[in-house]
Amino acid sequence: MIGFILRRAFWAIPTLIFVSLISFIIIQLPPGDYVTAYAAQLRHGGEYITAVQEEAMRQQMGLNDPVLVQYWRWISDIVLHGDFGHSLEWNAPVSTLIWDRLGLTLAISSLSMLFTWAIAIPVGVYSATRQYSVFDYIFTVFGFLGKGIPDFLLALVLMWISFVYLNLNVGGLFSPEFQTAPWSAAKVVDLLVHLWIPILVLATGGAAGLIRVMRANMLDELGKPYVETAYAQGLSEGQVVWNYPVRVALNPFISTVGWALPALFSGDIITAVVLNLPTTGPLLLKALQMQDMYLAGSFILILSVFTIVGTLVSDVLLAWSDPRIRYA
Amino acid sequence: MTASHSMPAERLLDVEDVHVHFPMREGLVKAVNGVSYHVDKGEVLGIVGESGSGKSITARAIMRLLPRNAREAGGCIRFRPRTGEEFELSALERNSRAVRQVRGRHIGMIFQEPMTALSPVHSIGDQICRTIQLHMGFDRQAARKRAAELLARVRMPRPQQMLDNYPHQLSGGMRQRAMIALAISCDPSLLIADEPTTALDVTTEAQILELLKELQAETGMAIVFITHNFGVVADIADRVAVMYLGRVVETATVDDVFYAPKHPYTKALLNSIPRLGVEQGRRLPTIPGMVPDPFSVPAGCSFNPRCAHAVPGVCDVTAPEQHRFANGQAARCHFAEQLAEAVHA
C-alpha cells in the first residue's frame, strides 16, 4: 500500500511540472508583457514613460531573458516564496487576493459537498432497495427537478423568498454591519443566516445527479450473487445492504472525490456571482474578463495542481477501499 | 396449507406441494408447480433437472430468498435441524428474525458462481468471521481462529494467510472451497449446494465433490445437491429427485434411478448420456422436441409431447398422480407400473 502511494505520488511530479509550464505559457500568451500593461496603465492615469524607461524596466525585471529562465523565476517564486506575481487590475499581490477568499470558499464548498453526500447516498440506496416504490418515484421527480432547475435561478428564487417573506438580508455572506467587524458570536450567527442559501443551492443540484448515480450503481450491485450469499448467511437487510453492495457502489463516488478539490476552489461561479459571495469563483471570472493574466494564470495553476492532488487522493482512497485495485 | 402431520423423527426437511409463480407481462409462469421432496438427517439428495425446471427456485423457497417478483402460491416447507426445534419455513417472512437464524446457522448454501458469489471488497477471513460472529457469539479473535480451522478443513493451502486474501486473488476451485468454508462455518444441519461445480473444470469438480463427501461423512450434515449432471449425482447422492417443468417427476435411490428408472423422462435423459465403448458409431439418442415455453405448458402430463410412451387421450388430458413402489421409488407417470415391468422383463 505504501509502495502504491509513493509510486503514485512520484508520477504526479512530472504532471505537475507540465501543467505549471502550460499555466506559464497561458500567462505569456497575450501580446505585450507586464511592462507594456504597466505603461498603458500609467498613460491612462495621465503619466508618461519613455520607451527607454520601459526597456530599462524590462531589463531590470528580466523580461528579456529566455522563456525558460523566466519560467524558472516565476515557478521558484511561487514554490519557495508563495509569490504568485502582481495583479494589475487589483494592484495587489495575487497571493493576497486568492488567500483572502480561499477560507470562505473552502468552507462553503466543503459544507455543500458534505450536505450533497449526506442527501445523495441514503436517498440513492433507499431508491434502489425500494425500486418503483412511492418514495422512489417522489425522489426521482425531485431529482430531475433539482437537476433541471439552474442553480442561479434557484438562488434568485430563494433570495426573493427570504427577502420578501422572511425579511432577511440576503446576498453576500454577511450583513453590511458585520462586513468589516471582527469575528464575534453575532457575526457567526449572521454568517449562518446567510450561509443556508448558497449551501442549499449548491447541494440540490449536486445531490440530484448523485442520487441517480447511486441508485443506478446500487441496482447493478443488488442483483449480484454476492448479495444473495450475504443474505444466505442470515444477515439482516440493513447489514447486507450497507456492508456489501454499498461498499462497491461507492467506488465511483470515491474515484471522483478528487474532482471535488478543484471544484471546491473554483466554486459554482454563476451562483456565487448571483449571490454576491466573496469566494474565489467571481474573482476568477473577473480576472478572465480583465485579462489580468497573472491572476488568471495563478488560478489555472492552482486549479491544475488541485486536480492532480485530488486525483492522487482519490487513487489512494480507492485503493484503500477496493482490494482489487490495491493488488492489481 | 398447514402442517397436517408431524414429521418422522429422522426427517430433516419436508417440502410439500410447493408452488412458486412469476407473474409476467406475457402471463403467469408456474416455475415451481407442486414440488414435494424430503431430506432425512445425514442424507445426500441429488436434484436433477434441466435449466428452468424449478430446482433452484425450490431451493430459494426453502431459504426464503425468492426473487422479489416471485409469488408463493401454497405449499408447506418444514425444517427440523439437529438442535431439535421445528421451523415452518413456508410461514416465515423473507426478512424475519426466525428465518435469519436458520440461514447460515442451520442451513448453509453454496452457489454456482464462485467468481461472483463472494464479496469482492472483503477478505475471505472477514466474510467467514462475520457469519461466525453473527450466529455463534464468538469474539473477533475466536472467530478468526475458527475461520482458519474451517479453511484448513476445506483443504485450503496456507489457511492462516488465506484469511487475509481477497476472492480475486484465488482460483475458481479455491473460491469454491472458501465458499464451502463459509457455508459450513456454523455446522449447519443442511447444506444446499446449487450447482456448485457447474462453473468449474472437471478436475476441480472431482476435487470439490470429494471434499463435500468427506465433509458430509465428518459432520453428518445432510446435503441437497442441485445439478443438471447425472454423473455428478451418481458420484455423491444417496437419493435422487428428477425435476421437469416445475414438478418432481421421479424420486428414487441413486441405484434405482440408474438401473430401473420408472419415468420416461428419466429414462430418456439417461439414454442421452454419451458412454464410452457402447455401440460405436451409433447416433446418441436425444429427447425429441424442446422444453416447452413456460407460458404454454402442455395440458395433462407436461412431458407428453416429447414422450415416447405417451398415449393420446390419457397423457394429454389428465396430469398423472404420483405412483409409489414398494422400494420407495415414486414416479409421476400414468404408466409407471407398465414401464417398470418392461424394464424388469
XYZ file of C-alpha atoms in Angstrom:
673
model
C 0.000 0.000 0.000
C 2.777 2.448 0.926
C 4.623 1.482 -2.225
C 1.474 2.180 -4.215
C 1.102 5.665 -2.679
C 4.768 6.516 -3.240
C 4.608 5.332 -6.834
C 1.518 7.409 -7.491
C 2.989 10.464 -5.776
C 6.154 10.098 -7.819
C 4.229 10.074 -11.082
C 2.361 13.211 -10.055
C 5.602 15.210 -10.181
C 6.169 15.289 -13.972
C 2.478 16.076 -14.442
C 2.768 18.988 -12.014
C 5.768 20.389 -13.875
C 3.924 20.030 -17.149
C 0.786 21.873 -16.001
C 2.854 24.650 -14.439
C 4.575 25.114 -17.809
C 1.227 25.354 -19.540
C -0.031 27.874 -16.976
C 3.052 29.973 -17.580
C 2.570 29.836 -21.334
C -1.014 30.996 -20.862
C 0.198 33.947 -18.802
C 2.648 34.786 -21.575
C 0.129 34.378 -24.371
C -1.477 37.858 -24.588
C 0.527 40.318 -26.703
C 2.780 42.621 -24.744
C 4.124 41.970 -21.296
C 3.878 43.277 -17.797
C 5.736 46.495 -18.660
C 3.511 47.198 -21.696
C 0.496 46.820 -19.477
C 2.062 48.923 -16.728
C 2.925 51.698 -19.194
C -0.615 51.618 -20.535
C -1.903 51.974 -17.009
C 0.370 54.941 -16.358
C -0.677 56.617 -19.598
C -4.245 56.058 -18.598
C -3.521 57.921 -15.386
C -2.011 60.807 -17.365
C 1.642 59.983 -16.727
C 4.139 59.038 -19.347
C 7.220 56.898 -19.542
C 9.588 56.713 -22.458
C 10.463 53.648 -24.490
C 13.917 53.783 -22.955
C 12.467 53.699 -19.475
C 10.272 50.787 -20.496
C 13.274 48.940 -21.827
C 15.176 49.628 -18.616
C 12.284 48.223 -16.617
C 12.229 45.117 -18.796
C 15.930 44.663 -18.273
C 15.528 45.127 -14.555
C 12.628 42.689 -14.283
C 14.345 40.160 -16.521
C 11.611 40.167 -19.122
C 14.177 39.929 -21.902
C 15.576 36.688 -20.558
C 14.835 33.392 -22.355
C 11.385 31.972 -21.648
C 12.735 29.056 -19.650
C 14.671 31.374 -17.350
C 11.583 33.471 -16.822
C 9.542 30.329 -16.143
C 12.097 29.193 -13.618
C 11.989 32.564 -11.869
C 8.181 32.517 -11.809
C 7.799 28.974 -10.552
C 10.568 29.226 -7.958
C 8.977 32.400 -6.583
C 5.736 30.501 -6.194
C 7.197 27.361 -4.730
C 9.797 28.988 -2.479
C 8.169 32.281 -1.507
C 4.492 31.761 -2.276
C 4.702 34.783 -4.555
C 2.294 34.423 -7.468
C 3.064 37.754 -9.070
C 1.182 41.031 -9.106
C -2.387 41.650 -10.204
C -2.582 44.805 -12.333
C -6.311 45.034 -12.078
C -6.379 44.991 -8.288
C -2.942 46.443 -7.854
C -2.203 43.850 -5.187
C -0.203 40.638 -4.917
C -2.121 37.712 -6.430
C -1.478 35.570 -3.382
C -3.208 38.002 -1.005
C -6.206 38.218 -3.321
C -6.617 34.467 -3.508
C -5.815 33.504 0.076
C -8.198 36.173 1.374
C -11.111 34.446 -0.254
C -9.927 30.896 -0.003
C -11.096 30.193 3.564
C -14.720 31.085 2.907
C -14.662 29.319 -0.455
C -13.433 26.104 1.058
C -15.906 26.396 3.930
C -18.920 26.899 1.675
C -17.875 24.290 -0.840
C -16.948 21.556 1.575
C -20.118 22.121 3.597
C -22.231 21.893 0.473
C -20.361 18.792 -0.630
C -20.920 17.062 2.712
C -24.545 18.096 2.505
C -24.777 16.711 -1.028
C -23.393 13.343 0.034
C -25.488 13.198 3.162
C -28.567 13.539 0.968
C -27.496 11.584 -2.101
C -26.142 8.381 -0.573
C -29.023 7.419 1.743
C -31.650 8.502 -0.777
C -29.917 6.635 -3.609
C -29.653 3.483 -1.502
C -33.293 3.762 -0.469
C -34.455 4.319 -4.046
C -32.552 1.254 -5.226
C -33.623 -1.118 -2.457
C -37.249 0.009 -2.793
C -37.238 0.374 -6.557
C -40.569 1.585 -8.025
C -41.988 2.325 -4.576
C -43.899 5.558 -3.982
C -40.892 7.241 -2.392
C -38.620 6.087 -5.187
C -40.907 7.914 -7.629
C -41.073 11.001 -5.408
C -37.282 11.126 -5.097
C -36.950 10.617 -8.827
C -39.256 13.565 -9.554
C -37.374 15.776 -7.101
C -34.115 14.533 -8.523
C -34.992 15.563 -12.051
C -36.409 18.875 -10.853
C -33.262 19.581 -8.870
C -31.114 18.650 -11.825
C -33.264 20.617 -14.254
C -33.523 23.919 -12.396
C -30.409 26.013 -12.986
C -28.575 26.792 -9.766
C -28.609 30.547 -10.292
C -32.388 30.517 -10.815
C -32.895 28.594 -7.601
C -30.565 31.068 -5.899
C -32.629 34.007 -7.166
C -35.897 32.406 -6.062
C -34.560 31.607 -2.610
C -33.180 35.133 -2.254
C -36.518 36.574 -3.216
C -38.392 34.323 -0.781
C -36.102 35.058 2.118
C -36.138 38.777 1.390
C -39.896 39.174 0.897
C -41.271 36.624 3.339
C -38.557 36.060 5.892
C -37.314 39.647 5.964
C -33.733 38.509 5.825
C -30.888 40.483 4.425
C -29.659 38.385 1.537
C -26.707 38.328 -0.798
C -23.138 38.076 0.344
C -22.158 36.180 3.422
C -22.561 38.971 5.982
C -24.949 41.808 6.690
C -23.391 45.214 5.992
C -22.830 45.962 9.683
C -20.759 42.814 10.103
C -18.858 43.138 6.844
C -15.725 44.552 8.400
C -16.427 43.776 12.027
C -14.084 41.414 13.867
C -15.272 37.843 14.491
C -17.836 37.533 17.271
C -20.742 35.273 18.184
C -23.143 37.675 16.491
C -21.087 37.595 13.325
C -21.134 33.797 13.250
C -24.923 33.822 13.634
C -25.109 36.360 10.835
C -22.920 34.106 8.694
C -25.186 31.122 9.302
C -28.258 33.158 8.335
C -26.612 33.931 5.020
C -24.937 30.584 4.506
C -28.001 28.361 4.112
C -28.962 29.706 0.695
C -25.670 29.003 -1.089
C -25.329 25.627 0.589
C -28.881 24.620 -0.249
C -28.490 25.814 -3.825
C -25.179 24.068 -4.365
C -26.306 20.869 -2.635
C -29.586 20.396 -4.521
C -28.006 20.447 -7.943
C -25.222 18.104 -6.920
C -27.403 15.755 -4.889
C -29.956 15.373 -7.667
C -27.337 13.992 -10.028
C -25.616 11.846 -7.422
C -28.891 10.247 -6.310
C -29.335 8.920 -9.826
C -25.748 7.654 -9.950
C -26.041 5.992 -6.554
C -29.386 4.411 -7.439
C -28.081 3.010 -10.716
C -24.919 1.653 -9.096
C -26.902 0.064 -6.308
C -29.352 -1.580 -8.701
C -26.377 -3.087 -10.512
C -24.835 -4.366 -7.317
C -28.016 -5.615 -5.615
C -28.524 -8.167 -8.382
C -25.090 -9.694 -7.945
C -24.665 -13.158 -6.437
C -22.527 -11.993 -3.503
C -25.554 -10.112 -2.175
C -27.544 -13.323 -2.128
C -24.620 -15.039 -0.404
C -24.709 -12.334 2.254
C -28.445 -12.858 2.782
C -27.848 -16.610 2.944
C -25.575 -16.006 5.942
C -28.530 -14.754 7.944
C -27.609 -11.089 7.928
C -30.470 -8.607 8.117
C -31.366 -6.473 5.136
C -29.689 -3.401 6.630
C -26.478 -5.288 7.395
C -26.376 -6.779 3.931
C -27.135 -3.586 2.031
C -24.797 -1.248 3.919
C -21.893 -3.665 4.240
C -21.820 -5.258 0.823
C -23.369 -3.544 -2.219
C -22.973 -0.008 -0.842
C -19.273 -0.612 -0.357
C -18.908 -1.456 -4.031
C -21.410 1.130 -5.283
C -19.450 3.911 -3.578
C -16.455 3.325 -5.833
C -17.489 5.882 -8.464
C -18.030 8.417 -5.674
C -14.610 7.773 -4.262
C -12.942 7.974 -7.630
C -14.497 11.391 -8.244
C -13.707 12.785 -4.797
C -10.564 14.168 -6.374
C -12.526 16.352 -8.735
C -14.241 17.923 -5.774
C -10.985 19.614 -4.803
C -10.691 21.913 -7.859
C -14.479 22.336 -7.822
C -14.239 23.487 -4.221
C -11.796 26.139 -5.307
C -13.464 27.459 -8.430
C -16.863 27.056 -6.789
C -20.064 27.464 -8.678
C -19.171 30.734 -10.337
C -22.594 31.815 -11.563
C -24.256 31.055 -8.244
C -21.506 32.886 -6.425
C -21.906 35.920 -8.687
C -25.694 35.932 -8.270
C -25.436 35.593 -4.520
C -22.562 38.059 -4.364
C -20.407 35.643 -2.399
C -16.863 36.735 -1.580
C -15.420 33.485 -2.898
C -12.728 32.764 -5.443
C -15.142 31.925 -8.280
C -16.159 35.525 -9.133
C -12.524 36.588 -8.805
C -11.524 34.088 -11.496
C -14.336 35.289 -13.737
C -13.239 38.889 -13.336
C -9.589 38.045 -13.932
C -10.518 36.437 -17.228
C -12.717 39.350 -18.252
C -9.990 41.892 -17.486
C -7.169 39.812 -18.949
C -5.465 40.061 -15.614
C -3.044 37.377 -16.686
C -1.017 36.887 -13.512
C -4.205 36.399 -11.530
C -5.856 34.175 -14.147
C -2.672 32.166 -14.698
C -2.265 31.617 -10.985
C -5.843 30.405 -10.832
C -5.203 27.984 -13.642
C -2.071 26.759 -11.920
C -3.811 26.288 -8.591
C -6.772 24.537 -10.201
C -4.492 22.165 -12.091
C -2.449 21.414 -9.014
C -5.654 20.752 -7.076
C -6.853 18.445 -9.857
C -3.650 16.440 -9.742
C -3.537 16.282 -5.970
C -7.249 15.411 -5.929
C -6.743 12.595 -8.402
C -3.904 11.317 -6.263
C -6.150 11.443 -3.208
C -8.934 9.506 -4.963
C -6.496 6.927 -6.256
C -5.255 6.331 -2.754
C -8.767 6.265 -1.274
C -9.970 3.880 -3.959
C -7.045 1.564 -3.391
C -7.783 1.669 0.306
C -11.448 0.779 -0.177
C -11.165 -1.721 -3.015
C -8.641 -4.549 -2.710
C -8.971 -5.351 -6.413
C -7.211 -2.069 -7.174
C -4.712 -2.323 -4.348
C -3.353 -5.643 -5.568
C -3.737 -5.140 -9.282
C -51.677 -25.405 3.844
C -50.506 -26.077 7.387
C -48.586 -28.903 8.911
C -51.100 -31.700 8.527
C -48.976 -34.407 10.097
C -45.890 -34.404 12.259
C -42.538 -35.128 10.706
C -40.915 -38.545 11.288
C -38.000 -38.490 13.699
C -35.322 -38.953 11.062
C -36.768 -36.211 8.883
C -34.727 -33.007 8.461
C -36.556 -31.168 5.724
C -40.003 -31.695 4.324
C -41.037 -29.879 1.161
C -44.707 -30.459 0.450
C -46.619 -29.365 -2.630
C -44.748 -26.064 -3.022
C -45.912 -23.665 -5.726
C -43.993 -20.580 -6.842
C -45.349 -18.370 -9.596
C -43.906 -15.460 -11.521
C -46.483 -13.013 -12.841
C -45.095 -11.684 -16.117
C -46.476 -9.382 -18.742
C -46.858 -12.384 -21.092
C -48.680 -14.480 -18.492
C -48.164 -16.475 -15.343
C -45.072 -18.676 -15.132
C -45.542 -21.571 -12.751
C -41.850 -22.101 -12.125
C -42.486 -24.475 -9.240
C -45.738 -26.330 -9.623
C -46.348 -28.646 -6.712
C -42.901 -29.857 -5.717
C -42.609 -32.330 -2.869
C -39.476 -33.923 -1.558
C -37.885 -34.653 1.740
C -34.406 -34.933 3.152
C -33.525 -37.175 6.076
C -30.780 -36.414 8.556
C -27.335 -37.020 7.128
C -28.631 -37.884 3.675
C -27.491 -36.537 0.305
C -30.388 -35.764 -2.012
C -29.485 -35.070 -5.608
C -31.910 -32.891 -7.551
C -31.535 -33.236 -11.297
C -33.259 -31.247 -13.983
C -32.780 -29.004 -16.976
C -32.483 -25.243 -16.669
C -35.878 -23.822 -15.839
C -37.147 -26.984 -14.198
C -37.547 -25.109 -10.915
C -34.803 -26.805 -8.922
C -33.030 -23.596 -7.882
C -36.280 -21.762 -7.202
C -37.382 -24.533 -4.837
C -34.083 -24.175 -3.013
C -34.651 -20.408 -2.793
C -38.122 -21.060 -1.382
C -36.533 -23.163 1.371
C -34.051 -20.373 2.157
C -36.814 -17.740 1.861
C -34.655 -15.973 -0.702
C -37.056 -15.938 -3.636
C -36.709 -13.101 -6.128
C -38.928 -10.179 -5.230
C -41.264 -10.695 -8.171
C -41.978 -14.306 -7.162
C -45.409 -15.171 -5.734
C -45.706 -18.100 -3.390
C -48.873 -19.970 -4.162
C -49.170 -22.552 -1.440
C -47.177 -25.405 -0.071
C -45.539 -26.225 3.197
C -41.831 -26.349 3.999
C -40.840 -27.711 7.364
C -37.363 -27.982 8.763
C -36.077 -29.548 11.974
C -32.342 -29.080 12.475
C -30.228 -31.217 14.802
C -30.892 -28.799 17.645
C -34.468 -30.099 17.723
C -36.639 -27.002 17.281
C -39.016 -27.126 14.338
C -39.373 -24.312 11.787
C -42.248 -23.957 9.404
C -40.180 -22.105 6.840
C -43.056 -21.540 4.432
C -44.764 -19.379 7.063
C -41.733 -17.140 7.630
C -41.247 -13.735 6.064
C -38.221 -13.104 3.886
C -36.560 -10.831 6.433
C -37.976 -12.234 9.660
C -35.721 -12.831 12.633
C -36.566 -16.543 12.710
C -35.528 -17.168 9.130
C -32.319 -15.223 9.668
C -31.491 -17.650 12.472
C -31.971 -20.560 10.126
C -29.927 -19.104 7.289
C -26.234 -19.582 7.766
C -26.789 -21.185 11.188
C -28.810 -24.306 10.303
C -28.775 -24.207 6.511
C -25.627 -23.318 4.622
C -25.749 -22.583 0.941
C -23.196 -22.848 -1.844
C -23.784 -21.101 -5.136
C -22.973 -21.832 -8.711
C -20.632 -18.947 -9.493
C -17.677 -18.904 -7.126
C -16.333 -15.966 -9.150
C -19.105 -13.609 -8.127
C -20.676 -15.225 -5.067
C -18.113 -13.806 -2.651
C -17.901 -10.118 -1.850
C -15.059 -8.594 -3.882
C -14.199 -5.984 -1.260
C -13.968 -8.142 1.866
C -11.228 -10.618 2.658
C -12.115 -14.316 2.864
C -11.486 -14.229 6.605
C -13.751 -11.212 7.149
C -16.615 -12.848 5.306
C -16.352 -16.100 7.257
C -15.822 -14.322 10.596
C -18.922 -12.214 10.103
C -21.100 -15.320 9.860
C -19.402 -16.990 12.827
C -19.730 -13.879 14.981
C -23.353 -13.435 13.960
C -24.518 -16.933 14.914
C -22.052 -18.327 17.425
C -21.409 -15.259 19.570
C -17.639 -15.591 19.199
C -15.411 -12.563 19.648
C -13.211 -11.425 16.777
C -10.183 -13.407 17.918
C -12.046 -16.695 18.360
C -13.924 -16.234 15.100
C -10.685 -15.730 13.228
C -9.246 -18.854 14.767
C -12.313 -20.846 13.760
C -12.220 -19.390 10.243
C -8.626 -20.585 9.845
C -9.658 -24.048 11.038
C -12.511 -24.070 8.545
C -10.194 -23.128 5.698
C -7.901 -25.958 6.752
C -10.879 -28.330 6.779
C -11.755 -27.453 3.192
C -8.116 -28.275 2.304
C -7.132 -24.730 1.578
C -3.358 -24.362 1.430
C -1.850 -21.891 3.941
C -5.187 -21.223 5.695
C -3.739 -18.627 8.056
C -2.617 -16.409 5.157
C -5.747 -17.159 3.139
C -7.790 -15.317 5.770
C -6.382 -12.024 4.539
C -6.683 -12.813 0.856
C -9.421 -11.444 -1.353
C -11.551 -13.540 -3.700
C -9.955 -12.103 -6.851
C -6.594 -13.480 -5.737
C -7.922 -17.059 -5.704
C -8.615 -19.545 -8.479
C -12.146 -20.778 -9.162
C -11.644 -24.009 -7.245
C -10.145 -22.172 -4.278
C -13.004 -19.707 -4.223
C -15.476 -22.571 -4.170
C -13.544 -24.037 -1.232
C -13.775 -20.685 0.531
C -17.499 -20.634 -0.284
C -17.873 -24.098 1.264
C -15.954 -22.989 4.353
C -18.352 -20.065 4.652
C -21.403 -22.303 4.218
C -20.323 -24.820 6.878
C -18.940 -22.186 9.254
C -21.670 -22.742 11.864
C -22.014 -26.524 11.499
C -25.331 -26.454 9.657
C -27.631 -29.478 9.636
C -28.286 -28.971 5.950
C -26.137 -27.771 3.104
C -27.838 -26.663 -0.081
C -25.417 -26.821 -2.988
C -26.855 -25.113 -6.045
C -24.830 -26.414 -8.995
C -21.593 -25.896 -7.040
C -19.381 -27.483 -9.680
C -21.037 -26.307 -12.892
C -18.664 -23.375 -13.354
C -15.545 -25.454 -12.614
C -13.438 -27.649 -14.842
C -13.743 -31.419 -14.413
C -10.594 -31.920 -12.348
C -11.603 -29.232 -9.884
C -15.152 -30.578 -9.949
C -13.924 -34.009 -8.871
C -11.905 -32.446 -6.024
C -14.846 -30.391 -4.802
C -17.166 -33.419 -4.890
C -14.594 -35.429 -2.967
C -14.345 -32.624 -0.408
C -18.123 -32.410 0.005
C -18.329 -36.172 0.533
C -15.599 -36.037 3.160
C -17.185 -33.118 4.970
C -20.551 -34.858 4.883
C -19.050 -38.007 6.396
C -17.213 -35.987 9.081
C -20.064 -33.756 10.174
C -23.112 -35.868 9.360
C -24.859 -32.932 7.751
C -27.395 -33.541 5.024
C -26.845 -32.126 1.533
C -29.310 -31.080 -1.131
C -27.203 -31.215 -4.260
C -28.711 -29.450 -7.246
C -27.224 -30.237 -10.623
C -28.078 -30.966 -14.225
C -25.387 -33.599 -14.432
C -26.321 -37.239 -13.790
C -22.680 -38.182 -13.479
C -22.235 -35.860 -10.521
C -25.395 -37.215 -8.909
C -24.170 -40.802 -9.257
C -20.983 -39.740 -7.513
C -22.434 -38.003 -4.487
C -26.144 -38.654 -3.911
C -27.956 -41.260 -1.800
C -31.330 -40.460 -3.310
C -32.314 -38.565 -6.443
C -35.264 -36.373 -7.383
C -35.675 -35.690 -11.093
C -37.454 -32.450 -11.946
C -39.182 -31.408 -15.141
C -41.102 -28.141 -15.656
C -41.642 -27.306 -12.008
C -42.515 -30.824 -10.839
C -40.639 -33.742 -9.342
C -41.308 -36.484 -11.870
C -39.385 -39.246 -10.172
C -37.717 -39.932 -6.831
C -35.666 -42.995 -6.031
C -32.416 -44.154 -4.554
C -29.458 -43.485 -6.762
C -29.186 -47.135 -7.829
C -32.862 -47.432 -8.720
C -32.725 -44.277 -10.814
C -29.817 -45.527 -12.838
C -30.781 -49.181 -13.169
C -34.572 -49.092 -13.026
C -35.930 -45.661 -13.958
C -39.726 -45.598 -13.810
C -40.432 -42.322 -15.587
C -39.963 -41.966 -19.366
C -38.214 -38.622 -18.861
C -35.602 -40.094 -16.520
C -35.111 -42.924 -18.928
C -34.704 -40.630 -21.903
C -32.243 -38.427 -20.011
C -30.124 -41.423 -19.044
C -30.181 -42.686 -22.623
C -28.910 -39.371 -23.908
C -25.712 -39.514 -21.836
C -22.761 -40.488 -24.035
C -20.977 -43.624 -22.838
C -17.570 -44.923 -23.703
C -17.428 -48.214 -25.566
C -21.149 -48.609 -26.180
C -22.238 -49.273 -29.765
C -19.563 -47.373 -31.584
C -20.797 -45.183 -34.409
C -24.370 -45.153 -33.129
C -26.123 -41.792 -33.003
C -26.635 -40.537 -29.452
C -30.359 -40.747 -28.661
C -31.887 -37.359 -27.832
C -35.211 -36.314 -26.379
C -37.346 -35.090 -29.283
C -38.713 -31.552 -29.201
C -37.776 -28.734 -26.876
C -38.567 -27.819 -23.296
C -41.968 -26.118 -23.766
C -42.275 -22.388 -23.447
C -43.148 -21.681 -19.788
C -46.213 -19.649 -20.766
C -47.889 -22.566 -22.527
C -47.189 -25.714 -20.593
C -48.906 -28.682 -22.289
C -52.138 -29.957 -20.771
C -52.126 -33.256 -18.933
C -48.657 -34.623 -18.300
C -46.304 -31.787 -19.189
C -43.849 -34.237 -20.739
C -46.402 -35.872 -23.078
C -45.485 -34.118 -26.387
C -41.914 -35.372 -26.078
C -42.639 -38.753 -24.527
C -42.069 -41.973 -26.482
C -44.707 -43.759 -24.412
C -47.414 -41.116 -24.483
C -50.951 -42.424 -25.075
C -53.280 -39.892 -26.732
C -56.446 -39.324 -24.774
C -54.755 -40.121 -21.467
C -51.429 -38.357 -21.206
C -52.512 -35.119 -22.899
C -55.699 -34.890 -20.797
C -55.042 -35.642 -17.144
C -51.984 -34.842 -15.115
C -50.601 -38.083 -13.691
C -50.645 -38.823 -9.978
C -47.635 -39.969 -8.054
C -47.201 -43.755 -8.341
C -45.350 -45.253 -5.414
C -43.430 -48.501 -5.494
C -42.507 -50.885 -2.732
C -38.825 -49.889 -2.817
C -39.701 -46.265 -2.069
C -39.383 -45.198 -5.675
C -42.090 -42.843 -6.949
C -42.877 -41.588 -10.440
C -45.432 -39.173 -11.862
C -46.476 -41.190 -14.905
C -49.772 -42.870 -15.826
C -47.836 -45.887 -16.993
C -45.142 -46.064 -14.354
C -46.106 -49.653 -13.434
C -46.042 -50.882 -17.029
C -42.706 -49.181 -17.648
C -41.335 -50.802 -14.528
C -42.344 -54.258 -15.801
C -40.859 -53.511 -19.211
C -37.550 -52.676 -17.562
C -37.530 -55.777 -15.436
C -38.609 -58.055 -18.277
